[in-house]
Coordinates of C-alpha atoms and ligand atoms in Angstrom, one line a residue:
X1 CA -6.0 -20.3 -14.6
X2 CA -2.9 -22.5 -13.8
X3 CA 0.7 -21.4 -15.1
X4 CA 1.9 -23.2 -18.0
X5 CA 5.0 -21.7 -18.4
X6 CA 7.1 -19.6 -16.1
X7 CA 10.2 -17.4 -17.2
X8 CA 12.3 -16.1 -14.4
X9 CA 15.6 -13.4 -14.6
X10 CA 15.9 -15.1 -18.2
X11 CA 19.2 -13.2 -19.7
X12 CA 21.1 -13.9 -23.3
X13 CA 24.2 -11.7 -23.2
X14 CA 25.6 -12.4 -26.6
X15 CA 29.7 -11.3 -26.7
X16 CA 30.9 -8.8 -29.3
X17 CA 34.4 -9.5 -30.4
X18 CA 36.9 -8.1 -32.7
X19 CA 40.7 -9.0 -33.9
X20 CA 41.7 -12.4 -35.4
X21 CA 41.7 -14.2 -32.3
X22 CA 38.3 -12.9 -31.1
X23 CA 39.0 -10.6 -28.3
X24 CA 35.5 -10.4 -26.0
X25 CA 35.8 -6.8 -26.0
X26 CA 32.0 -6.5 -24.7
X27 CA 28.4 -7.7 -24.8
X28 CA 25.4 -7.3 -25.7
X29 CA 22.7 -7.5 -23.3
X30 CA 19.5 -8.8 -25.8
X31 CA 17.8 -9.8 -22.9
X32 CA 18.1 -8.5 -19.7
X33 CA 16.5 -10.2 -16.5
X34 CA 13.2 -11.0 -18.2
X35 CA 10.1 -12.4 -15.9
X36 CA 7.0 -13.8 -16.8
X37 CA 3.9 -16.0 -16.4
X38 CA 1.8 -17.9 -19.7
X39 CA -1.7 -19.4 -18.4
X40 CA -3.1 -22.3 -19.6
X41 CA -5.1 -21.0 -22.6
X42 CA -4.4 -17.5 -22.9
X43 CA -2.6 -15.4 -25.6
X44 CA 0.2 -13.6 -24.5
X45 CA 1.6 -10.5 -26.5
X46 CA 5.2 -9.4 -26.1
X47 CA 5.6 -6.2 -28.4
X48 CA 8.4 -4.4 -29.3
X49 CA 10.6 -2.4 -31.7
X50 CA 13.7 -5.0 -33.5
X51 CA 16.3 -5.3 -31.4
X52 CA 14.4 -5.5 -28.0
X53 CA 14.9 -9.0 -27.5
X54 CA 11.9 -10.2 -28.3
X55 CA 12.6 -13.0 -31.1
X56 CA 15.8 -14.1 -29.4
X57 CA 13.1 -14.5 -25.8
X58 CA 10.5 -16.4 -28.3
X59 CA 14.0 -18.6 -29.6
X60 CA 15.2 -19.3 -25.8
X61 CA 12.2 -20.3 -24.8
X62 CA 12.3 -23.7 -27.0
X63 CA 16.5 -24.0 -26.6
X64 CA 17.1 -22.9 -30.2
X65 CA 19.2 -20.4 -28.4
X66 CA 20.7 -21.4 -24.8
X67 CA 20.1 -18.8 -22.1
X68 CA 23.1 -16.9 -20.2
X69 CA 21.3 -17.5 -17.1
X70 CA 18.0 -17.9 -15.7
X71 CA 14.7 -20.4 -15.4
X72 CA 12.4 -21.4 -17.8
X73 CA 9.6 -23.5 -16.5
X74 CA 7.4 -25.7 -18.7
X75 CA 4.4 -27.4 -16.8
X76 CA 7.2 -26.8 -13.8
X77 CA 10.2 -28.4 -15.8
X78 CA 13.4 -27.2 -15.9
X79 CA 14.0 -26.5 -19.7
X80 CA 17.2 -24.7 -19.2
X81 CA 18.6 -28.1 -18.0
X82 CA 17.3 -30.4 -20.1
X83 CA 19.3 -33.1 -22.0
X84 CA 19.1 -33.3 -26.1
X85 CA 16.9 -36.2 -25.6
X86 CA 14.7 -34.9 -23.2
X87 CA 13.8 -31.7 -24.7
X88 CA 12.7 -33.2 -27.9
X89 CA 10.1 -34.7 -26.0
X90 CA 9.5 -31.0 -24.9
X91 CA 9.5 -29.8 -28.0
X92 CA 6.6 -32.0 -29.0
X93 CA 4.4 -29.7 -26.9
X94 CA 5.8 -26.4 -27.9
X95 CA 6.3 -25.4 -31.3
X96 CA 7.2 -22.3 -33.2
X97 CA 5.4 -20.2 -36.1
X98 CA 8.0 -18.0 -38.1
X99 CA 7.7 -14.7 -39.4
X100 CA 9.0 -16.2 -43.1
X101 CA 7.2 -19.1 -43.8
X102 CA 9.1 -19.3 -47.4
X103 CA 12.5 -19.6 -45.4
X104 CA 11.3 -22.1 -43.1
X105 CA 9.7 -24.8 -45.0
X106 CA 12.3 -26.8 -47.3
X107 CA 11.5 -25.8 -51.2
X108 CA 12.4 -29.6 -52.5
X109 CA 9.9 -30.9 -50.2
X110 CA 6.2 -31.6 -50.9
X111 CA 3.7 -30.0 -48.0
X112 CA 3.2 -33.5 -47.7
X113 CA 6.7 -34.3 -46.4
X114 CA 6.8 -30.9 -44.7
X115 CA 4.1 -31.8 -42.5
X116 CA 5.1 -35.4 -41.9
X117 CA 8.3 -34.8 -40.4
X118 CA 7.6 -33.7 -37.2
X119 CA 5.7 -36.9 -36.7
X120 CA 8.8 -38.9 -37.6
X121 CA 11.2 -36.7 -35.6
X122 CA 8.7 -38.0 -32.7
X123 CA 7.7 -41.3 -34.0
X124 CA 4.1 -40.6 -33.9
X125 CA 2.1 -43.4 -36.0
X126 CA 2.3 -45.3 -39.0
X127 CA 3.5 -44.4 -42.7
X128 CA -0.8 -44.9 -43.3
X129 CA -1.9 -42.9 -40.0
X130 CA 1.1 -40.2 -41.1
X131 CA -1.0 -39.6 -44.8
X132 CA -4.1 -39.6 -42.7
X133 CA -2.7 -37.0 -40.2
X134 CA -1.4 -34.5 -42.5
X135 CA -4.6 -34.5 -44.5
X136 CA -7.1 -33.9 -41.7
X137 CA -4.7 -31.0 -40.8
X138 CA -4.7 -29.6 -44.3
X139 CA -8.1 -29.2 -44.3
X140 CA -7.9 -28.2 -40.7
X141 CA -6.0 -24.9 -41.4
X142 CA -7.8 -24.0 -44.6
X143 CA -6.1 -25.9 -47.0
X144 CA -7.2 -29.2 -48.9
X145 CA -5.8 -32.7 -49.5
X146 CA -4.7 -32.0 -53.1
X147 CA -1.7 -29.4 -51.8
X148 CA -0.4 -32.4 -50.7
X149 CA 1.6 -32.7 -53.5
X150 CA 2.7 -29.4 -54.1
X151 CA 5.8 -27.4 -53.3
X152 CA 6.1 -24.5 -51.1
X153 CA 6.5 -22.0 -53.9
X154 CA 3.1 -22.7 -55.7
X155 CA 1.7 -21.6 -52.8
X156 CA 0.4 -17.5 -51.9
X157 CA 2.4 -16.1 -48.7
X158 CA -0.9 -16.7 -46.8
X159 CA -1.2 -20.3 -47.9
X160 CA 2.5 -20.8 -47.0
X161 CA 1.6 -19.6 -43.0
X162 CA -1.4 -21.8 -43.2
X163 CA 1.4 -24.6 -44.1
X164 CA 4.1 -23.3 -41.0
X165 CA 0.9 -23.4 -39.1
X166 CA -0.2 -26.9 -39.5
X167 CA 3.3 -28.1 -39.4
X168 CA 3.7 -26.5 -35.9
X169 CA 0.2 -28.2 -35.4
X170 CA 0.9 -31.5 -36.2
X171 CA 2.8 -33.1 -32.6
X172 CA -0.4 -31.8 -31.0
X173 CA 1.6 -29.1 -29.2
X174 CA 0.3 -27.1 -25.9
X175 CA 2.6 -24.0 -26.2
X176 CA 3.0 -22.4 -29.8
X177 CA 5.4 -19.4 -29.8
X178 CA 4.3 -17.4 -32.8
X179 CA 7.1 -15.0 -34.1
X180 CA 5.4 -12.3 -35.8
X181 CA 3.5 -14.4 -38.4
X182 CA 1.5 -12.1 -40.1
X183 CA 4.1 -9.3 -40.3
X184 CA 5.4 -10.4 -44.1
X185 CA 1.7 -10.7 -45.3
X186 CA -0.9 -8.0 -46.9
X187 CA -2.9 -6.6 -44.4
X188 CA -6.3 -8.5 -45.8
X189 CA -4.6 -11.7 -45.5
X190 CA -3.7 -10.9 -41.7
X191 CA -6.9 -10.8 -40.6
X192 CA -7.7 -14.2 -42.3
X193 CA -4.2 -15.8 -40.6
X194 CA -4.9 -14.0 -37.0
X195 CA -9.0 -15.7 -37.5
X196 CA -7.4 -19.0 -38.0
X197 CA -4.8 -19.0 -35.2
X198 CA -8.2 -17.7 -33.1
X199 CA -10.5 -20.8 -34.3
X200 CA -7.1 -23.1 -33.8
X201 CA -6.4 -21.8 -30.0
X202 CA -10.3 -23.1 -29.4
X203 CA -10.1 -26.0 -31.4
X204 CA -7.0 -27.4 -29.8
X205 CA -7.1 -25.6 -26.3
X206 CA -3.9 -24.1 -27.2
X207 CA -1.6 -21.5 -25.2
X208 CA 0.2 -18.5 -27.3
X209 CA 3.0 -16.3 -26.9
X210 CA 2.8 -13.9 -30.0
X211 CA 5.5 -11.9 -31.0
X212 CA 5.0 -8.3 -33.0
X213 CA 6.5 -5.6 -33.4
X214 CA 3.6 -3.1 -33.5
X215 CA 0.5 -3.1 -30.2
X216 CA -2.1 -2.9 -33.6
X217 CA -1.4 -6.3 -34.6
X218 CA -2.0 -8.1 -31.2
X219 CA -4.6 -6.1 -29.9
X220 CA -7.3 -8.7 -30.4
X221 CA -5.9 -11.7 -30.4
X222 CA -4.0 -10.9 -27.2
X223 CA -5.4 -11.8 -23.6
X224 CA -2.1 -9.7 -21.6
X225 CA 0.2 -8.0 -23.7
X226 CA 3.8 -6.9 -22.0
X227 CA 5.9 -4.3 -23.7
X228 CA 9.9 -4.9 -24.1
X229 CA 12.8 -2.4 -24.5
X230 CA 16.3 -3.2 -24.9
X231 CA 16.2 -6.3 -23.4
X232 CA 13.4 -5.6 -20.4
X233 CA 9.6 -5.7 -20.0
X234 CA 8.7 -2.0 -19.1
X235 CA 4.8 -2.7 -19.0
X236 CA 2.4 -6.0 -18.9
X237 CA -1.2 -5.5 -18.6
X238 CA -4.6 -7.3 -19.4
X239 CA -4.7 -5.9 -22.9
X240 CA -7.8 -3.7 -22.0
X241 CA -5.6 -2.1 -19.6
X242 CA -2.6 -1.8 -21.4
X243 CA -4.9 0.2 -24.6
X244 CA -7.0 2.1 -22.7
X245 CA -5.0 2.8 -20.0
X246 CA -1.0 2.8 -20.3
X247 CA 1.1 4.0 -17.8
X248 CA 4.5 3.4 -19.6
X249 CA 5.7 6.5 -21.0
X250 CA 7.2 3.8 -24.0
X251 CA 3.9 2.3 -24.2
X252 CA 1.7 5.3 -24.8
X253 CA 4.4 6.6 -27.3
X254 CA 4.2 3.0 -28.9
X255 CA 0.3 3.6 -29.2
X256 CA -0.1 6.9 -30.1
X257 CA 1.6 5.6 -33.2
X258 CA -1.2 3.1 -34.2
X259 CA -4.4 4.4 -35.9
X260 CA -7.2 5.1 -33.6
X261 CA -10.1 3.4 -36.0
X262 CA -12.6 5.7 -33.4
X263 CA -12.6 9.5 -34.3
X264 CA -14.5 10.2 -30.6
X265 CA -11.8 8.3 -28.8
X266 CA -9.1 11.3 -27.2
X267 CA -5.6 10.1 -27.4
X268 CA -2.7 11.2 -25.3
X269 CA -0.2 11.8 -27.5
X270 CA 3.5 11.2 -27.0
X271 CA 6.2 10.9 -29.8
X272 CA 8.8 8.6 -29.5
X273 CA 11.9 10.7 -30.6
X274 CA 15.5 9.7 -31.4
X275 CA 17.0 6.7 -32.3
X276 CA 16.8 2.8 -29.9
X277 CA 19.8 3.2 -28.3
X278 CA 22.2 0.7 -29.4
X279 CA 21.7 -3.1 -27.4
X280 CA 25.5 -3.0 -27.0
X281 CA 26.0 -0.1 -25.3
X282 CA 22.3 0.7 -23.3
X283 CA 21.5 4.1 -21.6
X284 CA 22.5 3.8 -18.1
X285 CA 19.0 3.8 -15.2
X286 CA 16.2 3.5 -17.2
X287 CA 17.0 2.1 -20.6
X288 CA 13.9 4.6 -22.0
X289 CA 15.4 7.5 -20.9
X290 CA 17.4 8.9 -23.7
X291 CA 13.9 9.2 -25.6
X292 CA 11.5 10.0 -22.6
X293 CA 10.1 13.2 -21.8
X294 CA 9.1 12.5 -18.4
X295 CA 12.8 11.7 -17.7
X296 CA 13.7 12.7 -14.4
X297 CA 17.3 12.8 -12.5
X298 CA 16.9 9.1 -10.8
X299 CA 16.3 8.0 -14.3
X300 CA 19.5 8.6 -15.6
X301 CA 20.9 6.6 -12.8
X302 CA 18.8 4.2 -11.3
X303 CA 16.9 1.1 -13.1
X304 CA 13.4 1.2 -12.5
X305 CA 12.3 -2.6 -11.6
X306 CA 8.5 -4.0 -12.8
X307 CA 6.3 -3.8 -10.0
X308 CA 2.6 -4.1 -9.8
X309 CA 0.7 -0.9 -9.3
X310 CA -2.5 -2.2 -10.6
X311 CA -4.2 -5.8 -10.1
X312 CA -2.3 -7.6 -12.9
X313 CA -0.5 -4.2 -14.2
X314 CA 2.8 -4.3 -14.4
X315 CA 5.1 -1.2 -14.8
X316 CA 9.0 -0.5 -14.8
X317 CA 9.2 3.8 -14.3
X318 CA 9.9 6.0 -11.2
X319 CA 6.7 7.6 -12.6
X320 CA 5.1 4.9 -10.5
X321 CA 6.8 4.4 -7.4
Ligands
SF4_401 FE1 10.8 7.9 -18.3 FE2 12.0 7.8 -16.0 FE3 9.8 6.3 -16.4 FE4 12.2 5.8 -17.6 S1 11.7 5.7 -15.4 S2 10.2 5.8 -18.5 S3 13.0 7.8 -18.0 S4 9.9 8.5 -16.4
MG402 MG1 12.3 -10.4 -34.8

């Protein structure tokens, strides 16, 4: 499949200062030479504890936040240099699902001016074709025509995603960056959110880069999955791979942590002790190797890069080379 969006040495180094005048007196490296590839039509996973770098690398990628340096690539243009009126044309074709729905949609708008905005932000259609629009997509992701009245806060949490979903929907988009949408929701009502974005991706031939903090959540809906800490992508794998056969040491610590639904299925099991290190002051050679058991001396001083040891399998660890 062809590349849809290509991420290359992406860093956000965000400055800490202190004093009244705001002394830089250091930074902190959120994300830290980040590469990657999203194919037409396939769900990527990027998982991680808070604090890896992963929402601000979901944020980046549509310019709500401006990269310290790097290359983002949409359908081989340049989004990092992209003027304010050329990247709302972008924007069009890659929308964002939030992890709050309730904080994202305006409470003293109706879901009816909540999902007709978008189309006037991009001049898309008539007031008539608007109203048309934003009922076919109502019913489209579950809802019906008679929420169009309503307010966000008659609405369930789940019916409130379904809402953030079929705004995102609405501009038709190719790219939708989905920042751990089901995380706030009961666990029943995941299932029924992650079923919808499934039927959506088919519906629309749509491309997704969803964000989580735990591998259980993406498993399934994932295609490749890649692992972050502090700031890096240790591991990206086919998600087959990455389950059943992790090479990370962060990875099978990360999984030995989810519930294994199969009793007859033998895990490895690997703890993750300690605390993350703090993003402002990271462990020097491999990031991981304050908590990793397999640590050895080059570790401690040398920074393991992501090579391919596998077809398609990704790994940052001396472990491996
Ligand atoms: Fe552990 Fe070393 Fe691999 Fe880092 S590079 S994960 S410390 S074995
Ligand atoms: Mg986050």
């Amino acid at each position: 499949s062809e590349p849809l969006l290509r991420v290359e040495r992406l860093k956000k180094y965000f400055p800490i200062t202190s004093g009244i005048f705001g002394k830089q007196v250091g930074q902190v490296k959120a994300v830290d030479d980040l590469s990657f590839t999203v194919y037409k039509g396939e769900t990527l996973g990027i998982v991680g504890e808070s604090g890896c770098g992963k929402s601000t690398t979901g944020r980046m990628l549509l310019r709500l936040i401006e990269p310290t340096e790097g290359s983002i690539l949409f359908e081989d243009q340049e989004i990092t240099r992209l003027s304010k009126s050329e990247l709302r044309k972008v924007r069009r074709e890659m929308q964002m699902i939030f992890q709050d729905p309730f904080a994202s949609l305006n409470p003293r708008h109706t879901v009816e001016k909540i999902l007709e905005e978008p189309l006037i932000v991009h001049g898309i259609g008539s007031k008539q074709e608007r109203k048309k629009k934003v009922q076919e997509m109502l019913e489209v992701v579950g809802l019906s025509s008679y929420h169009a009245k309503r307010y966000p806060h008659q609405f369930s949490g789940g019916q409130r995603q379904r809402i953030g979903i079929a705004r995102a929907l609405m501009t038709r988009p190719k790219l939708i960056i989905a920042d751990e949408p089901v995380s706030a929701l009961d666990v029943s009502i995941q299932a029924q959110v992650l079923n919808l974005l499934e039927d959506l991706q088919k519906e629309f031939g749509l491309t997704y880069i969803f964000i989580a903090h735990d591998l259980g959540v993406v498993r399934h809906i994932s295609d490749r999955v890649g692992v972050m800490y502090l700031g890096r992508m240790v591991e990206l794998a086919e998600s087959e791979n990455l389950y059943n056969n992790p090479k990370h040491p962060y990875t099978k610590a990360l999984l030995s942590a989810v519930p294994i639904p199969d009793p007859e299925y033998k895990q490895e099991k690997q703890l993750l002790v300690g605390d993350l290190p703090s993003p402002s002051n990271p462990p020097t050679g491999c990031a991981f190797h304050t908590r990793c058991d397999a640590c050895m001396e080059i570790c401690k001083t040398v920074k393991p890069e992501l090579k391919e040891v596998e077809e398609g399998h990704y790994v940052a660890c001396h472990l491996y080379s």
